[in-house]
Amino acid sequence: MNRKPFFAYRSFQKEFDAMREFYAAGVNQFCVFPAHTTNSLGEPYSEYPPTWLAPEVYDFAPFDQQIEDVKKISPNPEILCMVDLNSPSWLVRRLNVAHCGPAGSFLSLTDALSSPAWFDATRNYMESLIRHAEEKYGHLIQCYILACGTTDEWMDYSNGRESLQKLNRYREWVKARGEAEPECIPTYTQRFHAPHNGLRDPQQDADALRYWQFHSELVADSILRFAGAARALIPEGKEIGVFYGYVLELGTKRLVQAGHLACDKLLASDQIDFLISPGSYQDRELGGGGGFMIPNGSIHLAKKGYLHECDHRTHTANLELTSYIKLTWMPLLWKNETEDIAGLRREFCRSLFHGTSLWWFDMWGKFFTGRETLREIARFKQIWDRLADRNRQPDAEVALFVDPASLRYVNDESENSFAGAIMPPLLRCCNRLGAPYRVYTLADLPRIPDLDRFKLVILPALYEVTQEKRALLEQYLFRKNRTILWLHGAGLSDGERWSEAAMEELTGFPLGASGGPVSRGSWFSASCPQSDALTPGILRDLARSAGVHLYSDSPLPVWVSEDLLMVHSAAVGHHEIHLPRQAAKVTELFSNRIATEQSDRILCDFDGPGTLLFELHTDNSTHTPEAKKGQLYALD
C-alpha cells in the first residue's frame, strides 16, 4: 500500500470531451463500469449495453468498448474497474419463481446475500468478467471495485425483513456464537421496539440487538467472500475496493438498517485494500468542512487505503437525466465558478491531508466544464504528484471515537428518529473548530501508537459500555489530564441491563445534563445531551481549556499536517492563522506566492469564498518552486 493514491475521473455518461480535458490536465486514471442494472430512479447505470445476459451467458464486448473508448483518449490509461454485482432483472424473477427466495440485491441486499443460488450465479459472473479483463487488459487495470446493494454501496433497504434463506443464515450465525438457535427472525415490531426514547433496551430488545449485529456482519462477510474469490484471480499488488462503512453519515432508516456497522471486520481483513465513500452530504455548503463518511483514522491504523469520491454538484452540473427525469430536488449549493473552485479546492485538500485517493465523479455530465475549473484540476494534479501520500494524516490533538456496537441501540426506522442527528451535526461542529481532528472506532483504542497526543476526546452515542469497554476507557483514555466530551448519553447499557445511574457514575453527569469540564481525578469530563446543542463556540472553548492549539481565531475549517495547512472560508474576511512554532517560509500553493517568512502567523484576506493551501518550510534550505514574495496573502 505504498503506491501513490489514485487521482482519477469517473462518470456514468460517455463524457468523452470531459475525459479529454482531464487527460490534458495530466489525469490518466479513469473508472469504467460495465453495468447491467438500473439506478435508484430506474434508469440504466451505463450507456453501454449490459454484459450479463442470462445464466452463464456473458457478452463482454460492451466492456471492451469502454476500455477502447478510454484508450482513444489516453493510449496507456490506468483503469479503475467497477464490477456490478447487483441482480439483473431477469435473475431476480427467475430466482423468485424458482422459490430460491428474494434476490433483488439493489433494494433487498441481505435477502440476496442469504440465497446460495444468487451468490453462486453472481460470483460466477464476477469471476468470468475478471478473467476476461485480466486476459485482455490486465496491464492497464489497477484495481477492482466490487459494487452491490442500493446505489452500489452495499446498503440494504429491506428493513431487515425475514426470508427463509436469511433465517437459515441467521441460525447458523447464532449457532457459531455458541448460543441457542432462534426460532425466527425478530418481527417488524420487535426489530424496531425502542422503549427508551428511541433507544433499545439490552434486556427487552436483546434479540433485536443481536439480529441487527448479524445483519451488518452478513453484509461484511459477503463482501469478504466476493473479495476472496476476486483475489484468487488477480495478480499480487492489484487492489480491491468497496463502498462501505458509512457510520459517520447514515441516518433515518439507514444508520442501522443499511448494514454498515461491521466496518471493523472489513478493516481487519487482508481481502480488502481500500474503502470508498462520497464526500459527506451534510456539510457541503461553502464555509462547511466537507469530509468523509468513514473513520479515516481507523483506515490508516488498519493500513488500508481510502478513496474520496468528489461528486459535488458544481453550478454547471447536469441534473436532467432524461426529458422526464429532472433532479430538481437536488440543489446546486455552489452558484458560480468562483464558488465551484472554492469548494473543489476544499475537497482536494481534505483528500491530501487525510492521505486518500480521489476521483472526480462527473456523475451525469457537465460537472467540470469551466475553463478556470479545468485549470484548477491541472493545478491539483501537479500538487498531488509532488505531495500526495497515503500515509499523510492531520496533525491533530482532538480525536472522535464512534462505537458501531452502540449505534445498534438507535431505532432508525421512524421519520422522527434522531439517527441522523448524532454524527452529521457533530462533524459540522468539529469542521469549524479551527483545528484538525481524527476519527476512529472505539475498537482502535489499544492500537493507536500516538494516543497521548489527543488532549480532547469526543465520545458520541457510547450507549453500551460493557466491562471490557470500561477497562479500555480506563486504561487508554481516563488519564493524562485529558478532557472527554460525552454526547447523547453514555454507559446506559452494560450489554445486559439499562441503567441511567450507570451513566452518572461513568461520566459524572445524569442523562440529559450538560456542563463541564469537571475534574474526575486524572481526567476531565464534559457533557452535551445532543449534537444539535453543541456549537463551534462551545467546542472551541472546551478545546482551548483542554490545551488544544487553535490555529484560527474564527470558527473556520482548518486542516494541518506536518508540512501543510489549509484554510477555507465562505465570505469576505481577514483571518490570522497561529502556528504552534515559527516557520522559516510559508508558500501558498494555489497561487505559488510566499505568504510569510520567519513567522508563526499567517495573515489571510478573503475577498469572497475561497480555500488556501500553504506549505510550511522549517528552514530556508527546504526546496520549493520559485514563488512570488508577499507577506500578506490575498485571494485573487
XYZ file of C-alpha atoms in Angstrom, residues 38-532:
495
model
C -30.591 0.306 -13.115
C -30.123 3.087 -10.576
C -32.470 4.287 -7.833
C -34.509 6.167 -10.463
C -34.928 3.088 -12.627
C -32.555 4.356 -15.309
C -29.664 2.222 -16.649
C -26.414 2.867 -14.825
C -24.413 2.636 -18.020
C -24.874 3.996 -21.521
C -23.192 0.810 -22.750
C -25.232 -2.392 -23.272
C -25.372 -4.946 -20.420
C -22.731 -7.641 -20.081
C -24.705 -10.302 -18.145
C -27.475 -11.549 -20.400
C -28.674 -14.893 -18.991
C -27.432 -17.722 -16.744
C -23.789 -18.311 -17.692
C -24.268 -16.083 -20.762
C -21.974 -13.064 -20.835
C -21.218 -10.532 -23.542
C -18.066 -8.612 -22.637
C -17.941 -6.656 -25.888
C -19.518 -3.586 -24.191
C -16.800 -3.777 -21.529
C -14.135 -3.976 -24.232
C -15.700 -0.951 -25.906
C -15.477 1.061 -22.688
C -11.769 0.299 -22.408
C -11.166 1.037 -26.084
C -13.022 4.351 -25.773
C -10.716 5.326 -22.919
C -7.683 4.279 -24.977
C -8.773 6.625 -27.770
C -8.235 9.431 -25.279
C -5.225 8.026 -23.434
C -3.028 5.485 -25.250
C -1.925 3.841 -21.986
C -4.544 4.597 -19.314
C -4.674 3.269 -15.787
C -8.104 1.717 -15.255
C -10.146 1.520 -12.064
C -12.689 -1.194 -12.864
C -16.042 -1.320 -11.070
C -17.756 -4.717 -11.079
C -21.567 -4.719 -10.999
C -22.678 -7.474 -8.605
C -26.284 -6.329 -8.460
C -29.009 -8.562 -9.871
C -30.170 -8.182 -13.464
C -33.969 -8.079 -13.561
C -34.156 -11.483 -15.226
C -32.163 -13.042 -12.367
C -34.490 -11.560 -9.746
C -37.525 -13.036 -11.453
C -36.029 -16.440 -12.164
C -34.823 -16.988 -8.621
C -38.095 -15.814 -7.113
C -40.163 -18.002 -9.419
C -37.865 -20.948 -8.616
C -38.617 -20.389 -4.900
C -34.987 -19.611 -4.197
C -36.006 -16.576 -2.201
C -35.883 -12.826 -2.923
C -32.839 -11.905 -4.965
C -33.285 -8.222 -5.781
C -29.953 -7.133 -4.352
C -30.397 -3.437 -5.132
C -33.210 -2.974 -2.617
C -33.008 -6.243 -0.669
C -29.296 -6.851 -0.330
C -29.381 -9.161 2.687
C -32.117 -11.284 1.083
C -29.880 -11.814 -1.941
C -26.758 -12.414 0.151
C -28.632 -15.153 2.028
C -29.526 -17.020 -1.171
C -26.925 -19.642 -2.204
C -28.329 -19.663 -5.743
C -27.937 -15.894 -6.043
C -24.458 -15.920 -4.577
C -23.198 -18.687 -6.871
C -24.625 -17.065 -10.000
C -23.208 -13.664 -9.096
C -19.786 -14.996 -8.149
C -19.601 -16.870 -11.473
C -20.337 -13.645 -13.344
C -17.735 -11.719 -11.362
C -15.072 -14.358 -11.914
C -15.813 -14.524 -15.650
C -15.553 -10.750 -16.000
C -12.281 -10.598 -14.066
C -10.755 -13.446 -16.098
C -11.692 -11.649 -19.303
C -10.429 -8.302 -18.017
C -7.119 -9.733 -16.840
C -6.532 -11.595 -20.088
C -7.134 -8.576 -22.330
C -6.409 -5.537 -20.157
C -4.614 -6.764 -17.070
C -1.658 -4.486 -17.832
C -3.977 -1.472 -17.607
C -6.234 -2.354 -14.688
C -5.066 -1.025 -11.324
C -7.920 -2.222 -9.117
C -11.336 -3.830 -8.971
C -14.204 -2.173 -7.106
C -16.930 -4.612 -6.088
C -20.315 -2.873 -6.221
C -23.602 -4.206 -4.879
C -26.702 -3.180 -2.928
C -28.589 0.097 -3.034
C -26.700 2.662 -5.169
C -23.865 0.087 -5.440
C -22.776 0.995 -1.904
C -23.525 -2.311 -0.132
C -26.564 -0.790 1.584
C -29.659 -2.824 2.399
C -33.186 -1.413 2.109
C -35.182 -4.481 3.218
C -35.999 -3.230 6.755
C -34.290 -6.407 7.932
C -37.311 -8.455 6.865
C -37.444 -12.217 7.140
C -36.883 -14.723 4.361
C -36.308 -18.455 4.686
C -32.740 -18.171 3.406
C -31.981 -15.321 5.762
C -33.436 -17.231 8.709
C -31.149 -20.148 7.867
C -28.121 -17.856 7.736
C -29.156 -16.186 10.990
C -29.471 -19.538 12.760
C -26.032 -20.588 11.510
C -24.532 -17.311 12.710
C -26.115 -17.603 16.174
C -25.059 -21.244 16.489
C -21.457 -20.314 15.618
C -21.534 -17.946 18.601
C -22.363 -20.859 20.883
C -25.918 -19.676 21.504
C -29.259 -21.413 21.163
C -30.640 -21.237 17.628
C -33.556 -18.774 17.411
C -36.958 -19.930 16.253
C -37.393 -16.937 13.984
C -36.065 -13.549 12.982
C -37.482 -10.782 15.215
C -40.751 -9.437 13.833
C -41.072 -5.891 12.483
C -42.454 -4.687 15.821
C -39.638 -6.393 17.707
C -36.946 -5.143 15.338
C -37.989 -1.529 15.879
C -39.015 -1.613 19.525
C -37.143 1.140 21.396
C -38.627 1.907 24.836
C -36.037 4.457 25.964
C -36.953 7.476 23.837
C -35.765 5.861 20.631
C -33.125 3.571 22.164
C -33.320 -0.193 22.529
C -33.200 -1.952 25.883
C -30.486 -4.632 26.344
C -32.977 -6.996 28.021
C -36.280 -6.285 26.270
C -34.624 -5.960 22.852
C -31.790 -8.466 23.199
C -32.979 -10.459 20.174
C -33.242 -7.330 18.028
C -29.790 -6.109 19.068
C -28.304 -9.495 18.198
C -30.177 -9.632 14.908
C -29.011 -6.188 13.796
C -25.438 -7.206 14.539
C -25.926 -10.273 12.328
C -27.462 -8.030 9.661
C -24.292 -5.917 9.327
C -21.946 -8.880 9.653
C -23.812 -10.681 6.865
C -23.001 -7.770 4.539
C -19.370 -7.576 5.662
C -18.834 -11.347 5.488
C -20.339 -11.460 1.997
C -18.062 -8.649 0.819
C -15.107 -10.660 2.067
C -16.339 -13.813 0.305
C -16.568 -11.959 -3.009
C -13.226 -10.255 -2.411
C -11.574 -13.597 -1.640
C -12.842 -15.051 -4.912
C -11.635 -11.984 -6.810
C -8.270 -12.045 -5.029
C -7.607 -15.559 -6.340
C -7.834 -14.267 -9.925
C -5.768 -11.084 -9.850
C -2.007 -10.571 -9.555
C -0.427 -9.718 -6.234
C -0.384 -5.977 -5.644
C -3.551 -5.269 -7.612
C -6.112 -3.749 -5.256
C -9.731 -4.463 -4.308
C -12.057 -1.756 -3.009
C -15.670 -1.404 -1.861
C -18.110 1.298 -0.793
C -18.730 0.516 2.889
C -18.578 1.746 6.478
C -20.709 4.923 6.386
C -21.064 5.121 10.184
C -20.476 8.900 10.171
C -23.216 9.700 7.678
C -26.203 7.354 7.607
C -29.341 8.498 9.411
C -33.058 7.745 9.401
C -33.893 4.273 8.029
C -30.212 3.645 7.272
C -27.954 4.068 10.320
C -28.628 0.502 11.495
C -30.695 -0.976 8.680
C -28.249 -0.304 5.832
C -25.879 -2.917 7.263
C -22.765 -0.715 7.576
C -21.994 -1.325 11.268
C -19.343 -4.019 10.726
C -16.621 -1.770 9.312
C -14.104 -3.044 11.897
C -14.417 -6.528 10.381
C -13.546 -5.284 6.896
C -10.662 -3.188 8.164
C -9.211 -6.234 9.937
C -9.255 -8.371 6.778
C -6.459 -8.630 4.226
C -9.018 -9.243 1.465
C -9.914 -5.542 1.152
C -7.338 -2.894 0.234
C -9.403 0.284 0.317
C -12.830 1.643 1.199
C -14.762 4.305 -0.708
C -17.448 6.834 0.087
C -18.807 10.020 -1.427
C -17.915 13.181 0.414
C -20.293 13.883 3.272
C -23.573 15.335 2.046
C -24.160 17.095 5.366
C -21.543 19.874 5.187
C -21.014 20.659 1.514
C -22.040 24.294 1.502
C -19.330 26.923 1.311
C -17.952 27.553 4.768
C -18.541 23.906 5.638
C -15.782 21.415 6.099
C -16.776 18.671 3.686
C -15.330 15.376 4.794
C -15.838 11.647 4.828
C -18.406 9.031 5.829
C -15.858 6.540 7.175
C -13.491 6.934 10.178
C -10.299 7.913 8.414
C -8.049 7.371 11.426
C -9.228 3.752 11.557
C -8.337 3.290 7.893
C -4.782 4.481 8.486
C -4.447 2.322 11.582
C -5.527 -0.741 9.589
C -3.036 0.193 6.849
C -5.825 0.406 4.296
C -6.469 2.920 1.574
C -9.453 5.208 1.156
C -10.955 6.722 -1.981
C -12.753 10.052 -1.576
C -15.490 10.447 -4.188
C -15.945 14.100 -5.142
C -19.452 14.051 -6.632
C -20.194 17.612 -5.503
C -22.572 19.406 -7.825
C -20.974 22.441 -9.418
C -23.080 25.245 -10.839
C -22.827 23.700 -14.330
C -23.782 20.146 -13.283
C -26.330 18.399 -15.479
C -29.341 17.360 -13.390
C -31.568 16.382 -16.317
C -31.110 12.648 -16.783
C -33.808 12.355 -19.432
C -36.539 14.552 -20.810
C -38.808 13.358 -18.000
C -36.345 12.941 -15.107
C -35.062 16.222 -13.721
C -33.411 16.247 -10.316
C -34.959 19.499 -9.181
C -34.854 18.289 -5.573
C -31.041 18.286 -5.641
C -29.989 21.898 -5.021
C -26.836 23.368 -6.502
C -25.057 24.646 -3.396
C -22.344 26.389 -5.431
C -23.722 29.176 -7.628
C -20.839 30.193 -9.915
C -17.335 29.177 -10.924
C -15.684 31.108 -8.096
C -17.739 29.097 -5.621
C -17.067 25.873 -7.539
C -13.323 26.418 -7.268
C -13.510 27.263 -3.571
C -15.450 24.050 -2.896
C -13.372 21.801 -5.139
C -10.172 23.132 -3.580
C -11.545 22.262 -0.151
C -12.339 18.674 -1.186
C -8.952 18.305 -2.859
C -7.249 19.499 0.320
C -9.287 17.173 2.522
C -8.065 14.270 0.380
C -4.496 15.495 0.526
C -4.476 15.941 4.312
C -6.027 12.538 5.020
C -3.870 10.563 2.592
C -6.819 9.408 0.485
C -7.214 8.597 -3.153
C -9.576 10.867 -5.042
C -11.787 10.597 -8.060
C -13.743 13.384 -9.679
C -17.216 11.967 -10.273
C -18.748 13.732 -13.257
C -21.943 11.895 -12.376
C -24.417 12.872 -15.104
C -22.047 15.090 -17.005
C -21.082 18.782 -17.138
C -19.817 18.887 -13.532
C -16.389 20.136 -14.678
C -16.735 22.413 -17.682
C -15.458 25.878 -16.760
C -12.079 26.930 -18.128
C -10.858 28.041 -14.710
C -12.208 24.876 -13.104
C -10.238 22.717 -15.515
C -7.125 24.797 -14.890
C -7.659 24.106 -11.197
C -7.806 20.354 -11.853
C -4.453 20.615 -13.640
C -3.028 22.592 -10.706
C -4.388 19.989 -8.275
C -2.690 17.223 -10.241
C 0.689 18.965 -10.110
C 0.431 19.413 -6.348
C -0.826 15.840 -5.993
C 2.102 14.381 -7.902
C 4.533 16.110 -5.566
C 2.809 15.848 -2.195
C 0.087 13.172 -2.124
C 0.995 10.338 0.231
C -1.215 7.560 1.600
C 0.491 7.900 4.971
C -0.386 11.581 5.429
C -2.717 12.356 8.348
C -3.889 15.512 10.106
C -1.607 16.707 12.906
C -4.460 16.618 15.412
C -4.864 16.999 19.165
C -8.574 16.150 19.005
C -9.983 12.665 18.402
C -13.535 11.462 17.891
C -14.389 7.813 18.574
C -17.537 6.178 17.209
C -18.783 2.828 18.535
C -20.755 0.836 15.917
C -21.968 -1.614 18.576
C -23.611 1.233 20.482
C -25.276 2.585 17.340
C -27.292 -0.672 17.154
C -29.328 0.697 20.066
C -30.767 3.505 17.919
C -34.167 2.947 16.331
C -33.600 4.427 12.891
C -36.975 3.447 11.449
C -39.385 6.234 12.390
C -39.447 9.515 10.474
C -38.771 11.389 13.718
C -35.805 9.175 14.602
C -32.767 11.075 15.849
C -30.482 8.668 13.943
C -29.378 11.424 11.587
C -28.880 13.921 14.405
C -25.930 12.174 16.047
C -22.886 12.235 13.785
C -23.554 14.797 10.985
C -24.257 17.786 13.292
C -21.277 16.833 15.442
C -18.951 16.681 12.424
C -20.255 20.027 11.170
C -19.254 21.490 14.512
C -15.849 19.771 14.506
C -15.196 21.074 10.991
C -15.457 24.631 12.349
C -13.173 24.045 15.331
C -10.261 25.929 13.774
C -8.031 22.897 14.386
C -7.809 19.410 12.831
C -9.237 16.226 14.320
C -9.112 12.486 13.618
C -11.914 9.901 13.701
C -11.574 6.297 14.904
C -13.818 3.463 16.016
C -13.686 2.569 19.699
C -12.104 -0.802 18.930
C -8.991 1.053 17.734
C -8.073 2.300 21.222
C -5.410 -0.310 22.080
C -3.720 0.076 18.674
C -3.212 3.829 18.401
C 0.531 4.392 18.849
C 0.348 8.142 19.477
C -2.781 8.222 21.633
C -1.187 10.618 24.116
C -1.268 13.378 21.501
C -5.034 13.775 21.943
C -5.983 16.338 24.579
C -9.696 16.395 23.775
C -11.587 13.172 23.025
C -15.208 13.167 21.843
C -17.357 10.100 22.570
C -20.792 10.398 20.922
C -23.574 7.865 21.498
C -21.483 5.434 23.553
C -24.667 3.840 24.843
C -23.165 0.427 25.529
C -20.215 0.224 27.922
C -19.501 -3.386 28.788
C -16.890 -4.382 31.336
C -14.395 -4.803 28.510
C -15.116 -1.346 27.114
C -14.921 0.216 30.573
C -11.488 -1.341 31.001
C -10.390 0.151 27.654
C -11.636 3.600 28.634
C -9.847 3.494 31.967
C -6.598 2.157 30.558
C -6.330 4.368 27.480
C -8.494 7.488 27.870
C -9.110 8.339 31.538
C -5.638 9.752 32.114
C -3.117 12.461 31.191
C -5.497 15.289 32.270
C -7.394 14.598 29.063
C -10.858 16.099 28.547
C -13.640 13.723 27.498
C -16.776 15.123 25.867
C -19.817 12.841 26.017
C -22.800 13.348 23.707
C -26.209 11.638 23.537
C -25.672 9.635 26.710
C -23.080 7.047 27.650
C -22.932 3.805 29.587
C -26.713 3.428 29.707
C -26.296 -0.281 28.965
C -23.620 -2.696 30.135
C -24.783 -5.162 27.495
C -27.216 -6.815 29.876
C -29.283 -4.147 31.622
C -30.306 -0.496 31.271
C -29.214 1.936 33.989
C -29.268 5.704 33.905
C -27.419 5.665 37.228
C -24.537 3.892 35.468
C -24.180 6.852 33.125
C -23.826 9.285 36.005
C -21.268 7.032 37.690
C -19.254 6.836 34.455
C -19.416 10.445 33.300
C -20.388 12.455 36.375
C -23.499 13.717 34.556
C -27.076 12.432 34.689
C -28.841 11.676 31.405
C -29.855 14.899 29.661
C -27.479 17.127 31.630
C -24.819 19.344 30.107
C -21.780 21.047 31.564
C -18.123 20.728 32.376
C -15.306 20.211 32.175
C -15.397 18.700 35.667
C -12.410 17.002 37.263
C -12.675 13.231 37.562
C -9.267 12.762 39.142
C -6.739 12.196 36.368
C -9.091 13.442 33.631
C -11.900 15.906 32.970
C -15.476 15.192 31.923
C -17.890 17.346 29.911
C -21.355 16.543 28.642
C -23.684 17.761 25.901
C -27.002 15.905 25.612
C -27.481 16.404 21.847
C -25.196 17.179 18.910
C -27.597 19.935 17.855
